[in-house]
Coordinates of C-alpha atoms and ligand atoms in Angstrom, one line a residue:
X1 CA 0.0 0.0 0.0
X2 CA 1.5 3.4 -0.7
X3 CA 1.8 5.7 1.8
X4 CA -0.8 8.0 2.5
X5 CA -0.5 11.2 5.0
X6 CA -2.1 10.7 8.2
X7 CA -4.3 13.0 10.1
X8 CA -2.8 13.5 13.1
X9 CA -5.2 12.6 16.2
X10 CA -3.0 13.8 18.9
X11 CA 0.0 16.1 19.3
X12 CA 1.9 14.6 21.9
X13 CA 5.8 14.3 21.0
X14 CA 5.8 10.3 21.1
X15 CA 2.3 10.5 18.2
X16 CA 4.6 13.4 16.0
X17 CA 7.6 11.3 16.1
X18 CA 5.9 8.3 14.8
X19 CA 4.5 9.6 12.0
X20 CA 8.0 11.2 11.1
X21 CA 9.4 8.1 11.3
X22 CA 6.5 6.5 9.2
X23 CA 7.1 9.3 6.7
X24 CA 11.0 8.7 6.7
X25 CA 10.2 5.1 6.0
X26 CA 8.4 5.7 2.7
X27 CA 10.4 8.3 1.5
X28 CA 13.1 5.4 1.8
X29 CA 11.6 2.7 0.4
X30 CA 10.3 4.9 -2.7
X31 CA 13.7 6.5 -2.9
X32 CA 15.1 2.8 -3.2
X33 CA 12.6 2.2 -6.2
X34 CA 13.6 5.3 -8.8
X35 CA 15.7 3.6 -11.4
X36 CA 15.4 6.0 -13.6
X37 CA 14.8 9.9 -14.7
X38 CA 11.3 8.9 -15.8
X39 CA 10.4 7.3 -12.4
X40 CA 12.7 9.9 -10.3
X41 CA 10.3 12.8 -11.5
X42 CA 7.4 10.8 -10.2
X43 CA 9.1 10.6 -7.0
X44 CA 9.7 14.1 -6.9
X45 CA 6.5 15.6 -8.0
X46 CA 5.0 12.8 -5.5
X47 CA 7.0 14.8 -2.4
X48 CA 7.2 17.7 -3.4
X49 CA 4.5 19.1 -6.1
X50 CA 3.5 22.1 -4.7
X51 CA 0.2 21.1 -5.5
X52 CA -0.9 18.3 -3.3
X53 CA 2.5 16.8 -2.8
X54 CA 3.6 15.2 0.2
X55 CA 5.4 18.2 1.7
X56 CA 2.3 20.5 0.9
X57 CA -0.3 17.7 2.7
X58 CA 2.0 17.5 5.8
X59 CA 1.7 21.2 6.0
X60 CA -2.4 21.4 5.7
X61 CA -3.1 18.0 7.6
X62 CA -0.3 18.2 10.6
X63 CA 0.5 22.2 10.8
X64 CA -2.3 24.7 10.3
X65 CA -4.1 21.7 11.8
X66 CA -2.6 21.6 14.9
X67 CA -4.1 24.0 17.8
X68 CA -1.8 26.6 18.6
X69 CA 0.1 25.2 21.5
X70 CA 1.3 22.5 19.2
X71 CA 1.9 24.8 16.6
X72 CA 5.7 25.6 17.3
X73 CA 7.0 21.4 18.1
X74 CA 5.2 20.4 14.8
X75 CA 6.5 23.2 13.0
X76 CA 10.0 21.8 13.7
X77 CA 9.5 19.2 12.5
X78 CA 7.8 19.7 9.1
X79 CA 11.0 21.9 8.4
X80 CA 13.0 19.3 9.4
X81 CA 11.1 16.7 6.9
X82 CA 11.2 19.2 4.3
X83 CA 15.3 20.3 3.7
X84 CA 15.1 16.0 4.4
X85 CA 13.2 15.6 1.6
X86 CA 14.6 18.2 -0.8
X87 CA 18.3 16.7 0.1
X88 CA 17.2 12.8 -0.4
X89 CA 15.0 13.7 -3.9
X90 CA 18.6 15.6 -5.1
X91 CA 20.9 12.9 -4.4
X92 CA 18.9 9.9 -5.8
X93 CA 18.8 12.4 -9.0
X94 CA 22.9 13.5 -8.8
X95 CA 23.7 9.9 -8.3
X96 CA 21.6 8.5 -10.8
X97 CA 23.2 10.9 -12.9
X98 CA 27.0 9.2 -11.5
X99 CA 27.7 12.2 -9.8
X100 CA 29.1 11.4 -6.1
X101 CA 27.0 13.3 -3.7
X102 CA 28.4 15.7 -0.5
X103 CA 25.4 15.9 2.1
X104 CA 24.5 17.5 5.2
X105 CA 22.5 14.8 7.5
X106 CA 21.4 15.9 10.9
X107 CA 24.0 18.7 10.8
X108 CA 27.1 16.0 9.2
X109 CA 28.3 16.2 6.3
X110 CA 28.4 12.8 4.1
X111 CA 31.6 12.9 2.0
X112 CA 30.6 12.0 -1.7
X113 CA 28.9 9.1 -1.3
X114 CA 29.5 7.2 -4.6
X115 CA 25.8 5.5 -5.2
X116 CA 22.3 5.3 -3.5
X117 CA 23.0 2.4 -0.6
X118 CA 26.0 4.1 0.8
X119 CA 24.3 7.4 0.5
X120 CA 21.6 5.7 2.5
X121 CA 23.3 4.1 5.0
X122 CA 24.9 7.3 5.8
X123 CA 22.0 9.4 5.5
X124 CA 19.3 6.9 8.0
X125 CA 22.7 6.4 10.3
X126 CA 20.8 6.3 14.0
X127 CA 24.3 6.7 15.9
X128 CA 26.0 9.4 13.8
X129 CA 27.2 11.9 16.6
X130 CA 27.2 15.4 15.7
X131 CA 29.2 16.4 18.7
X132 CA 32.7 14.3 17.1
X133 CA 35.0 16.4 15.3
X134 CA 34.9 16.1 11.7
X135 CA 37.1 14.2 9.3
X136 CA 40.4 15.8 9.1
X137 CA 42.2 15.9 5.9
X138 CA 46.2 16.0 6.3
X139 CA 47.4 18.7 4.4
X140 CA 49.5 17.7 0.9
X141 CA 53.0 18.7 0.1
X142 CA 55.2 19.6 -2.5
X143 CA 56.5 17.2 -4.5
X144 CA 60.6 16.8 -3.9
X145 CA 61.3 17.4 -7.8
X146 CA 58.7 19.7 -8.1
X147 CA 60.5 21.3 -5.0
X148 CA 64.0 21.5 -6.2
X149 CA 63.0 22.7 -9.3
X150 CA 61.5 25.5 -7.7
X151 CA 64.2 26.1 -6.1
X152 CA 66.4 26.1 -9.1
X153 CA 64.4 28.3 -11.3
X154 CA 64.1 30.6 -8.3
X155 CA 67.7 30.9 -8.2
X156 CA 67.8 32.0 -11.7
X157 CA 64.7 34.3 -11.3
X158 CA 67.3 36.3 -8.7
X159 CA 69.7 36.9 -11.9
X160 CA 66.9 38.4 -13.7
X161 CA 66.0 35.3 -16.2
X162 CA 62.6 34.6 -17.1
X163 CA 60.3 31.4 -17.6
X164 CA 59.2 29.5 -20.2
X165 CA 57.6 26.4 -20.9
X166 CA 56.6 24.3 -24.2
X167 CA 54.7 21.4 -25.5
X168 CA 56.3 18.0 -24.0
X169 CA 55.4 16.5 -27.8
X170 CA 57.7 18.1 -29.9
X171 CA 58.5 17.7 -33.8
X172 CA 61.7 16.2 -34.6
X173 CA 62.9 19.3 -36.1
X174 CA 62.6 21.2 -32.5
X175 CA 63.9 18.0 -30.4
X176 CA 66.7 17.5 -33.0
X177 CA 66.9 18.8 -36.3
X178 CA 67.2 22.7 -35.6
X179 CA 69.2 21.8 -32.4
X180 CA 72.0 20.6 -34.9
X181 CA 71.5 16.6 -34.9
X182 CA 71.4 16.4 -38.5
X183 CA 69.4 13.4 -39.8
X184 CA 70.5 10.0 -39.0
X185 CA 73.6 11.3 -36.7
X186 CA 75.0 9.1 -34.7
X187 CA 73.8 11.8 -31.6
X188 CA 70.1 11.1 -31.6
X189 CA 71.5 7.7 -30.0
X190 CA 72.1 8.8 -27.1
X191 CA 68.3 10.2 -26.6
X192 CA 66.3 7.7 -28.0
X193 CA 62.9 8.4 -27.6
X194 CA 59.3 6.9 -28.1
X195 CA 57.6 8.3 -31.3
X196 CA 54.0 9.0 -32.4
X197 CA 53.2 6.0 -34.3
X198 CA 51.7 6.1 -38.0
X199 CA 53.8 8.8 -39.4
X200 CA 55.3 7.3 -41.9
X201 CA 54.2 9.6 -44.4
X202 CA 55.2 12.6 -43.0
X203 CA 59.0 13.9 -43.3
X204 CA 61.1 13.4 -41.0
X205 CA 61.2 16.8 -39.5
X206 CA 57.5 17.3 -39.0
X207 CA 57.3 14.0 -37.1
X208 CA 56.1 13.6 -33.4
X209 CA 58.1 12.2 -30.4
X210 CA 58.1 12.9 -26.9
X211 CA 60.9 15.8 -26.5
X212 CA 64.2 13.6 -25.1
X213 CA 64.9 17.2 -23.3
X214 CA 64.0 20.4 -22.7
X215 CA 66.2 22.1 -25.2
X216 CA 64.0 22.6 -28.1
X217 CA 62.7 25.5 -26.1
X218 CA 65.6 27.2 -26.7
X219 CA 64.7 27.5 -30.4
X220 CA 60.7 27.9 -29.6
X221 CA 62.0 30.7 -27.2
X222 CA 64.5 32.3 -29.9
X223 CA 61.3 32.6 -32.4
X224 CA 59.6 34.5 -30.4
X225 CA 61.5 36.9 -28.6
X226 CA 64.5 38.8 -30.5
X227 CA 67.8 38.5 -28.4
X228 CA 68.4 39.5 -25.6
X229 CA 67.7 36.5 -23.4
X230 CA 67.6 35.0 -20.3
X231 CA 65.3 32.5 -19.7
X232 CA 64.7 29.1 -17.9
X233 CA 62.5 26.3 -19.2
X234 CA 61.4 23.5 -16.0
X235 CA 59.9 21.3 -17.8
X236 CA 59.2 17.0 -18.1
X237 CA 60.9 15.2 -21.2
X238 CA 61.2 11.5 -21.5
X239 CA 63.6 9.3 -23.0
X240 CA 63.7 5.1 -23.8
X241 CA 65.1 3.8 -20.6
X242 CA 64.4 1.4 -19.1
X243 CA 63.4 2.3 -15.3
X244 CA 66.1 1.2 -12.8
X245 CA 67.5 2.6 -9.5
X246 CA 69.2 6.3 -11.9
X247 CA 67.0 5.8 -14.8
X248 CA 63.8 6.8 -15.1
X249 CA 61.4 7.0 -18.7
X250 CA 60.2 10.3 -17.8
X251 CA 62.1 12.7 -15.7
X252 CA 62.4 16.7 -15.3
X253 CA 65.0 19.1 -16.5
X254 CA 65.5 22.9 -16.0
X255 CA 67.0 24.2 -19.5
X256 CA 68.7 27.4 -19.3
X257 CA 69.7 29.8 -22.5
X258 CA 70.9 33.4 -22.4
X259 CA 72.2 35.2 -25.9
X260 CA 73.1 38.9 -26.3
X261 CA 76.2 40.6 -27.8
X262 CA 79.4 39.5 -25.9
X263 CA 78.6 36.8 -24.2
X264 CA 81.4 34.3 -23.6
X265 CA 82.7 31.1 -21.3
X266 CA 83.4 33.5 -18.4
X267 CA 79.8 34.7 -18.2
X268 CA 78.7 30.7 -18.4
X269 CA 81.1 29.9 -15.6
X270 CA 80.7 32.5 -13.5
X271 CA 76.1 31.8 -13.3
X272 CA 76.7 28.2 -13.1
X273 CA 79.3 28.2 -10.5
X274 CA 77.3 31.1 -8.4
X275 CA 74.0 28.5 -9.2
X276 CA 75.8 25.7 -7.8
X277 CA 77.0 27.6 -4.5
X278 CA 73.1 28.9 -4.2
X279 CA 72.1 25.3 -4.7
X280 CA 74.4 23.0 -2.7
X281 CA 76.3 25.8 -0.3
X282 CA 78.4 28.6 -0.6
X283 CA 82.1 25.9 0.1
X284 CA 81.6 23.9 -2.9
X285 CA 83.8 24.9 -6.1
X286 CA 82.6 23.8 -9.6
X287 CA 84.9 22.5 -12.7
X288 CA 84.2 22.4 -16.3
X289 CA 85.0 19.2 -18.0
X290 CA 85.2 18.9 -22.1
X291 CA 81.8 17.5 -23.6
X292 CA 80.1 17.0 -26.3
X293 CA 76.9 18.1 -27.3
X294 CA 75.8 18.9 -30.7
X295 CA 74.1 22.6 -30.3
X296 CA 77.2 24.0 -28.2
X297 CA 80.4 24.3 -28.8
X298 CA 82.4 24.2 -26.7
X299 CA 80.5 22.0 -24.5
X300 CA 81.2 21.1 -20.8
X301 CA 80.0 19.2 -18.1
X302 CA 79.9 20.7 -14.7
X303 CA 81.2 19.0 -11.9
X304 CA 80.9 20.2 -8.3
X305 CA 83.4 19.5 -5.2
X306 CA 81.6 16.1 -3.6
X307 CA 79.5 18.2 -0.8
X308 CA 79.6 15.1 1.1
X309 CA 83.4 14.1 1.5
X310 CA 84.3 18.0 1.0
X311 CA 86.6 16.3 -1.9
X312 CA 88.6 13.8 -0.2
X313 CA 86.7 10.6 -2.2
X314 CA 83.9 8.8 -0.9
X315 CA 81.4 6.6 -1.9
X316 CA 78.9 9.0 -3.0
X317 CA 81.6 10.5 -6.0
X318 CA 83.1 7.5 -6.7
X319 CA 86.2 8.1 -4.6
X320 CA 86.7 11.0 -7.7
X321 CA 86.0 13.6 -5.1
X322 CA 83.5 15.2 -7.9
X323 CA 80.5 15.1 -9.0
X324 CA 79.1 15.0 -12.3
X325 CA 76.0 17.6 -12.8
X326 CA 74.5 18.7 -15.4
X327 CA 76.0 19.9 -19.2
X328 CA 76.2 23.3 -20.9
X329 CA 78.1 25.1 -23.5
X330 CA 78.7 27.9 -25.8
X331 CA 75.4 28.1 -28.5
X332 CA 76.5 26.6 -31.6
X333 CA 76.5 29.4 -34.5
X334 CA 74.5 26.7 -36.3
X335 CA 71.6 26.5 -34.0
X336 CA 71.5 30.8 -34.4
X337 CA 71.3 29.5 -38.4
X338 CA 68.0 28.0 -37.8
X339 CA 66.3 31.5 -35.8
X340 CA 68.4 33.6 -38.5
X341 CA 65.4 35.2 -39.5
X342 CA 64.3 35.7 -35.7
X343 CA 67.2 38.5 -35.3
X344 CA 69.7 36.0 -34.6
X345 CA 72.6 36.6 -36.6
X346 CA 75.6 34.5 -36.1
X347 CA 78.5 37.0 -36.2
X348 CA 76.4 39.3 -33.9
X349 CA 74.9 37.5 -31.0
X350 CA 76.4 35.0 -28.9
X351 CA 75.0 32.9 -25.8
X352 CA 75.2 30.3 -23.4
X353 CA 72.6 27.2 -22.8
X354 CA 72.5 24.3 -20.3
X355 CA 70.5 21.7 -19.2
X356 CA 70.1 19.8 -15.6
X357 CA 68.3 16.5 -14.6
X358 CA 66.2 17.9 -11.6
X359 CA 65.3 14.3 -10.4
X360 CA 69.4 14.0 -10.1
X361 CA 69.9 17.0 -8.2
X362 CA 67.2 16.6 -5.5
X363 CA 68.7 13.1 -5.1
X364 CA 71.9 14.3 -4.3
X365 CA 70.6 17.0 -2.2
X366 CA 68.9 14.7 0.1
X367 CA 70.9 11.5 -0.5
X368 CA 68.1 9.7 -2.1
X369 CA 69.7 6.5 -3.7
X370 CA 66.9 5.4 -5.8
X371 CA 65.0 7.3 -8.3
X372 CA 61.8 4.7 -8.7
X373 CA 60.9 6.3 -5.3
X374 CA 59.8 9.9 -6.8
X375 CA 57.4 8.1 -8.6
X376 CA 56.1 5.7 -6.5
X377 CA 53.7 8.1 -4.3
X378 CA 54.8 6.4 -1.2
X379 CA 53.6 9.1 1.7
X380 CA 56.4 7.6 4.1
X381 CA 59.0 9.0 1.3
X382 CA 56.7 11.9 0.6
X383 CA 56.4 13.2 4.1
X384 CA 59.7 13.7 4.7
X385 CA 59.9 16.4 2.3
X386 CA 56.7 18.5 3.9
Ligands
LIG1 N1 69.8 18.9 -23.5 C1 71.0 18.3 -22.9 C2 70.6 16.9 -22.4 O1 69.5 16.6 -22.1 C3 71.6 19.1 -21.8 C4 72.1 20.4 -22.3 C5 71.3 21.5 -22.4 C6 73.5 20.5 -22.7 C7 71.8 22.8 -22.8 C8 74.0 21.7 -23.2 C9 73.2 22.8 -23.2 O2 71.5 16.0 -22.2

């Protein structure tokens, strides 16, 4: 039999609560029955149609009926039954429609129950105590890498650089071609990369991959802006390695380029090594050692004095006393070839660029020995850096 609204014979609090509770039951066990959008707008023209819905009825037949001494009690409670109503008619239609519900139930609020029983079991709780604290959610973190390369771009921010980012699918002109890997030379070995698949048709230069490092934003930078520059680029690039305790397929960099007229080696050495003293301490001393890359020449990689053994030898460099950290160089006149028409002319400008693994750096800053742990989301690694 569906549920009809009762008159109400007597007043007395034990008569009012039971036909809330009679109420409450229907309103459940319909609510339990809406399957669908068709049936849901029965159910909630049913309750609460201003005319003759169940809302409106309780109204006539339990409040203006009641004699005034009554009057305040049952008007309580009919408020009560209808913000009850309103909330259990909206839920059964937001999570019908998949969307998890937040609620407030006798003053609580549900956290986003995900469907209809939970929501329920929740909502029709008897012992839910209003007078607990509430849940507390623990406050997140910054991510170590996403940490130190703050830190690092902040460093360069203080020398007046700016920031940059690009697209972390590149072409293989930007990853390669305009950088100076020609074609098939031997270089592109050493950053093998995963490419977009089904490009066959395309030429080479116009074909996707995921950027093997941030340097392409060097060139994306130089089109846009006429020298001068300073600028850093943070930024994710990935590379096909396989994942063991210093490799990782996808790992950050921060990218670094500045060009004007006289720029030479001393300028590079001089920001790198004051970098490297911001970064690690003021003791440590850096050394440039020959390198190769193909869009500088020169090309170096710095080292710093081992921060750990002061640079007597110890495990952490390798009883070398140095530590191997990122590579830089002098711009390569050919890579000003390909932004020619940008203002970058060769025999005019000159710059610096360089590039450091920030997953590398933060590992050495807190002795981390394994890099799978960045990724792994583990909050006892996590925390430590709060
Ligand atoms: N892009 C180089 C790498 O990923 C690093 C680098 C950047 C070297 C800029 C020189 C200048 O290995």
């Amino acid at each position: 039999m569906a549920y009809t609204v009762p008159k109400l014979e007597d007043y007395s609090a034990a008569a009012l609560d039971k036909a809330v509770e009679e109420l409450k039951a229907a309103l459940y066990q319909e609510a339990d029955a809406v399957s669908n959008e068709n049936k849901w707008k029965e159910f909630r023209d049913r309750w609460m149609a201003r005319k003759n819905g169940i809302l409106t009825q309780i109204n006539d037949l339990w409040l203006k009926a009641a004699p005034g001494s009554a009057k305040r009690e049952v008007g309580a409670r009919v408020n009560q039954l209808k913000t009850g109503v309103a909330s259990i008619v909206e839920a059964k239609h937001a999570l019908a429609l998949n969307a998890p519900v937040t609620f407030t139930s006798q003053g609580i609020e549900i956290p986003r129950a995900k469907d209809w029983e939970s929501f329920r079991k929740l909502a029709t709780d008897p012992v839910l105590d209003i007078t607990l604290p509430g849940i507390r959610r623990p406050l997140g973190a910054e991510h170590p890498v996403i940490k130190t390369m703050n830190e690092i771009v902040s460093v360069f921010r203080a020398m007046g650089y700016s920031v940059a980012d690009g697209p972390e699918i590149e072409t293989d002109y930007y990853n390669f071609e305009s950088l100076n890997f020609p074609p098939n030379h031997p270089a592109r070995d050493t950053q093998d990369t995963i490419f977009i698949s089904g490009q066959e048709k395309k030429q080479q230069r116009d074909r996707l991959l995921l950027r093997t490092h941030t340097s392409p934003v060097q060139i994306h930078t130089m089109e846009k802006h006429p020298p001068p520059i300073r600028v850093v680029v943070p930024g994710k690039v990935h590379r096909a390695d396989t994942a063991d305790a210093t490799h990782s397929p996808i790992f950050h960099q921060v990218e670094g380029l500045a060009v004007d007229t006289n720029i030479t080696f001393c300028d590079l050495k001089g920001t790198l090594d004051h970098a490297m003293k911001a970064l690690f301490g003021s003791s440590v001393k850096t050394r440039f050692y020959p390198s190769f890359f193909p869009f500088t020449e020169p090309s170096a990689d710095v080292q710093i004095t081992c921060f750990k053994c002061g640079g007597k030898g110890c495990r952490l460099c390798k009883m070398s006393g140095w530590i191997e950290l990122l590579g830089c160089g002098m711009v390569d006149p050919n890579v000003f070839n390909f932004v020619e028409s940008n203002g970058y002319d060769a025999e005019k400008v000159s710059g610096f660029a360089f590039g450091m693994g920030v997953e590398r750096i933060t590992m050495l800053k807190y002795g981390i020995d394994d890099i799978q742990l960045f990724y792994q989301g583990d909050v006892r690694f996590l925390e430590q850096f709060a």
